[in-house]
mmCIF file of N, CA and C in Angstrom:
data_model
loop_
_atom_site.group_PDB
_atom_site.id
_atom_site.type_symbol
_atom_site.label_atom_id
_atom_site.label_comp_id
_atom_site.label_asym_id
_atom_site.label_seq_id
_atom_site.Cartn_x
_atom_site.Cartn_y
_atom_site.Cartn_z
ATOM 1 N N UNK A 1 74.459 -119.667 118.276
ATOM 2 C CA UNK A 1 74.261 -120.973 118.035
ATOM 3 C C UNK A 1 73.974 -120.889 116.357
ATOM 4 N N UNK A 2 74.490 -121.826 115.676
ATOM 5 C CA UNK A 2 74.015 -122.242 114.239
ATOM 6 C C UNK A 2 72.990 -123.408 114.371
ATOM 7 N N UNK A 3 72.355 -123.319 112.955
ATOM 8 C CA UNK A 3 71.380 -124.487 112.715
ATOM 9 C C UNK A 3 71.495 -124.535 111.226
ATOM 10 N N UNK A 4 71.411 -125.762 110.513
ATOM 11 C CA UNK A 4 71.217 -126.217 109.650
ATOM 12 C C UNK A 4 69.715 -126.972 109.090
ATOM 13 N N UNK A 5 69.111 -126.991 108.150
ATOM 14 C CA UNK A 5 68.104 -127.813 107.732
ATOM 15 C C UNK A 5 68.296 -128.969 106.853
ATOM 16 N N UNK A 6 67.873 -130.114 107.449
ATOM 17 C CA UNK A 6 68.250 -131.304 106.507
ATOM 18 C C UNK A 6 66.969 -131.923 106.086
ATOM 19 N N UNK A 7 66.778 -132.259 104.806
ATOM 20 C CA UNK A 7 65.755 -132.470 104.044
ATOM 21 C C UNK A 7 65.729 -134.127 103.761
ATOM 22 N N UNK A 8 64.880 -134.770 104.500
ATOM 23 C CA UNK A 8 64.694 -136.108 104.321
ATOM 24 C C UNK A 8 63.588 -136.778 103.696
ATOM 25 N N UNK A 9 63.215 -136.150 102.427
ATOM 26 C CA UNK A 9 62.368 -136.551 101.160
ATOM 27 C C UNK A 9 62.811 -137.890 100.892
ATOM 28 N N UNK A 10 62.295 -139.134 101.102
ATOM 29 C CA UNK A 10 62.862 -140.611 100.362
ATOM 30 C C UNK A 10 63.487 -141.267 101.606
ATOM 31 N N UNK A 11 63.327 -140.527 102.795
ATOM 32 C CA UNK A 11 63.933 -141.386 104.216
ATOM 33 C C UNK A 11 65.180 -141.138 104.221
ATOM 34 N N UNK A 12 65.838 -141.350 105.887
ATOM 35 C CA UNK A 12 67.183 -140.998 106.191
ATOM 36 C C UNK A 12 68.224 -141.600 105.070
ATOM 37 N N UNK A 13 67.890 -142.427 104.576
ATOM 38 C CA UNK A 13 69.072 -142.913 103.677
ATOM 39 C C UNK A 13 69.450 -141.591 102.376
ATOM 40 N N UNK A 14 68.448 -140.911 102.243
ATOM 41 C CA UNK A 14 68.343 -139.717 101.394
ATOM 42 C C UNK A 14 68.624 -138.583 101.722
ATOM 43 N N UNK A 15 69.023 -138.397 103.024
ATOM 44 C CA UNK A 15 69.050 -137.000 103.814
ATOM 45 C C UNK A 15 70.099 -136.013 103.384
ATOM 46 N N UNK A 16 69.833 -135.036 103.217
ATOM 47 C CA UNK A 16 70.817 -134.064 102.790
ATOM 48 C C UNK A 16 70.628 -132.757 103.598
ATOM 49 N N UNK A 17 72.076 -131.773 103.378
ATOM 50 C CA UNK A 17 71.736 -130.860 104.299
ATOM 51 C C UNK A 17 71.721 -129.434 103.077
ATOM 52 N N UNK A 18 70.539 -128.575 103.212
ATOM 53 C CA UNK A 18 69.898 -127.950 102.478
ATOM 54 C C UNK A 18 70.890 -126.640 101.892
ATOM 55 N N UNK A 19 71.076 -126.681 100.768
ATOM 56 C CA UNK A 19 72.159 -125.642 100.206
ATOM 57 C C UNK A 19 71.648 -124.300 99.467
ATOM 58 N N UNK A 20 72.570 -123.562 99.199
ATOM 59 C CA UNK A 20 72.186 -122.478 98.496
ATOM 60 C C UNK A 20 72.294 -122.711 96.700
ATOM 61 N N UNK A 21 72.113 -122.062 96.159
ATOM 62 C CA UNK A 21 71.879 -121.862 94.408
ATOM 63 C C UNK A 21 73.527 -122.374 93.967
ATOM 64 N N UNK A 22 74.842 -122.123 95.106
ATOM 65 C CA UNK A 22 76.001 -122.339 94.443
ATOM 66 C C UNK A 22 76.618 -123.829 95.257
ATOM 67 N N UNK A 23 75.659 -124.370 95.877
ATOM 68 C CA UNK A 23 76.013 -125.423 96.312
ATOM 69 C C UNK A 23 76.399 -125.451 97.902
ATOM 70 N N UNK A 24 76.576 -124.287 98.599
ATOM 71 C CA UNK A 24 77.033 -124.322 100.063
ATOM 72 C C UNK A 24 75.793 -124.514 101.022
ATOM 73 N N UNK A 25 76.421 -125.127 102.104
ATOM 74 C CA UNK A 25 75.581 -125.420 103.110
ATOM 75 C C UNK A 25 74.525 -124.292 103.461
ATOM 76 N N UNK A 26 73.309 -124.131 103.703
ATOM 77 C CA UNK A 26 72.796 -123.000 104.497
ATOM 78 C C UNK A 26 72.857 -123.124 105.850
ATOM 79 N N UNK A 27 73.437 -121.973 106.614
ATOM 80 C CA UNK A 27 73.928 -122.051 107.827
ATOM 81 C C UNK A 27 72.972 -120.910 108.524
ATOM 82 N N UNK A 28 71.921 -120.930 109.422
ATOM 83 C CA UNK A 28 71.185 -120.331 109.871
ATOM 84 C C UNK A 28 71.649 -119.819 111.324
ATOM 85 N N UNK A 29 71.592 -118.071 111.481
ATOM 86 C CA UNK A 29 72.332 -117.849 112.949
ATOM 87 C C UNK A 29 71.000 -117.944 114.139
ATOM 88 N N UNK A 30 69.902 -117.995 113.737
ATOM 89 C CA UNK A 30 68.790 -118.096 114.659
ATOM 90 C C UNK A 30 67.900 -119.412 113.892
ATOM 91 N N UNK A 31 66.912 -119.681 115.053
ATOM 92 C CA UNK A 31 66.238 -121.109 114.691
ATOM 93 C C UNK A 31 64.925 -120.633 113.709
ATOM 94 N N UNK A 32 64.416 -119.630 114.180
ATOM 95 C CA UNK A 32 63.185 -118.826 113.333
ATOM 96 C C UNK A 32 63.212 -118.703 111.957
ATOM 97 N N UNK A 33 64.770 -118.425 111.358
ATOM 98 C CA UNK A 33 65.046 -118.163 109.951
ATOM 99 C C UNK A 33 65.202 -119.911 109.724
ATOM 100 N N UNK A 34 65.727 -120.852 110.182
ATOM 101 C CA UNK A 34 65.811 -121.956 109.767
ATOM 102 C C UNK A 34 64.451 -122.899 109.626
ATOM 103 N N UNK A 35 63.685 -122.599 110.764
ATOM 104 C CA UNK A 35 62.375 -123.263 110.530
ATOM 105 C C UNK A 35 61.626 -122.815 109.390
ATOM 106 N N UNK A 36 61.707 -121.301 108.772
ATOM 107 C CA UNK A 36 60.865 -121.041 107.937
ATOM 108 C C UNK A 36 61.511 -121.749 106.524
ATOM 109 N N UNK A 37 62.603 -122.030 106.461
ATOM 110 C CA UNK A 37 63.402 -122.650 105.191
ATOM 111 C C UNK A 37 62.953 -123.820 105.567
ATOM 112 N N UNK A 38 62.749 -124.816 106.595
ATOM 113 C CA UNK A 38 62.478 -126.042 106.512
ATOM 114 C C UNK A 38 60.922 -126.307 106.373
ATOM 115 N N UNK A 39 59.941 -125.203 106.322
ATOM 116 C CA UNK A 39 58.816 -125.400 105.775
ATOM 117 C C UNK A 39 58.815 -125.543 104.559
ATOM 118 N N UNK A 40 59.653 -124.735 103.907
ATOM 119 C CA UNK A 40 59.654 -125.231 102.031
ATOM 120 C C UNK A 40 60.173 -126.597 101.932
ATOM 121 N N UNK A 41 60.327 -127.300 102.749
ATOM 122 C CA UNK A 41 61.032 -128.537 102.583
ATOM 123 C C UNK A 41 59.688 -129.568 102.496
ATOM 124 N N UNK A 42 60.123 -130.555 101.508
ATOM 125 C CA UNK A 42 58.667 -131.621 102.062
ATOM 126 C C UNK A 42 59.143 -132.325 103.176
ATOM 127 N N UNK A 43 60.123 -132.580 103.748
ATOM 128 C CA UNK A 43 60.451 -133.293 105.172
ATOM 129 C C UNK A 43 61.447 -132.804 105.641
ATOM 130 N N UNK A 44 61.776 -131.546 105.962
ATOM 131 C CA UNK A 44 62.702 -130.828 106.414
ATOM 132 C C UNK A 44 62.578 -130.832 107.949
ATOM 133 N N UNK A 45 63.621 -130.821 108.716
ATOM 134 C CA UNK A 45 63.729 -130.405 110.127
ATOM 135 C C UNK A 45 65.131 -129.875 110.539
ATOM 136 N N UNK A 46 65.079 -128.910 111.464
ATOM 137 C CA UNK A 46 66.550 -128.028 111.797
ATOM 138 C C UNK A 46 67.110 -129.026 112.804
ATOM 139 N N UNK A 47 68.504 -128.492 112.613
ATOM 140 C CA UNK A 47 69.539 -129.242 113.501
ATOM 141 C C UNK A 47 69.899 -127.829 114.174
ATOM 142 N N UNK A 48 70.347 -128.073 115.619
ATOM 143 C CA UNK A 48 71.064 -126.859 116.473
ATOM 144 C C UNK A 48 72.515 -127.388 115.959
ATOM 145 N N UNK A 49 73.789 -126.567 115.757
ATOM 146 C CA UNK A 49 74.598 -127.030 115.799
ATOM 147 C C UNK A 49 75.636 -126.569 116.954
#
């Protein structure tokens, strides 16, 4: 399974998928890594794909 992190700082209308420095969506292979990245966000949560 794959996971992404969505940042919702500012509400759902401002939701974005977390990206790397090149602007590519970050896709994680395990939930633990995704959860660690979401913890660095102001209002991030993990979505399983």
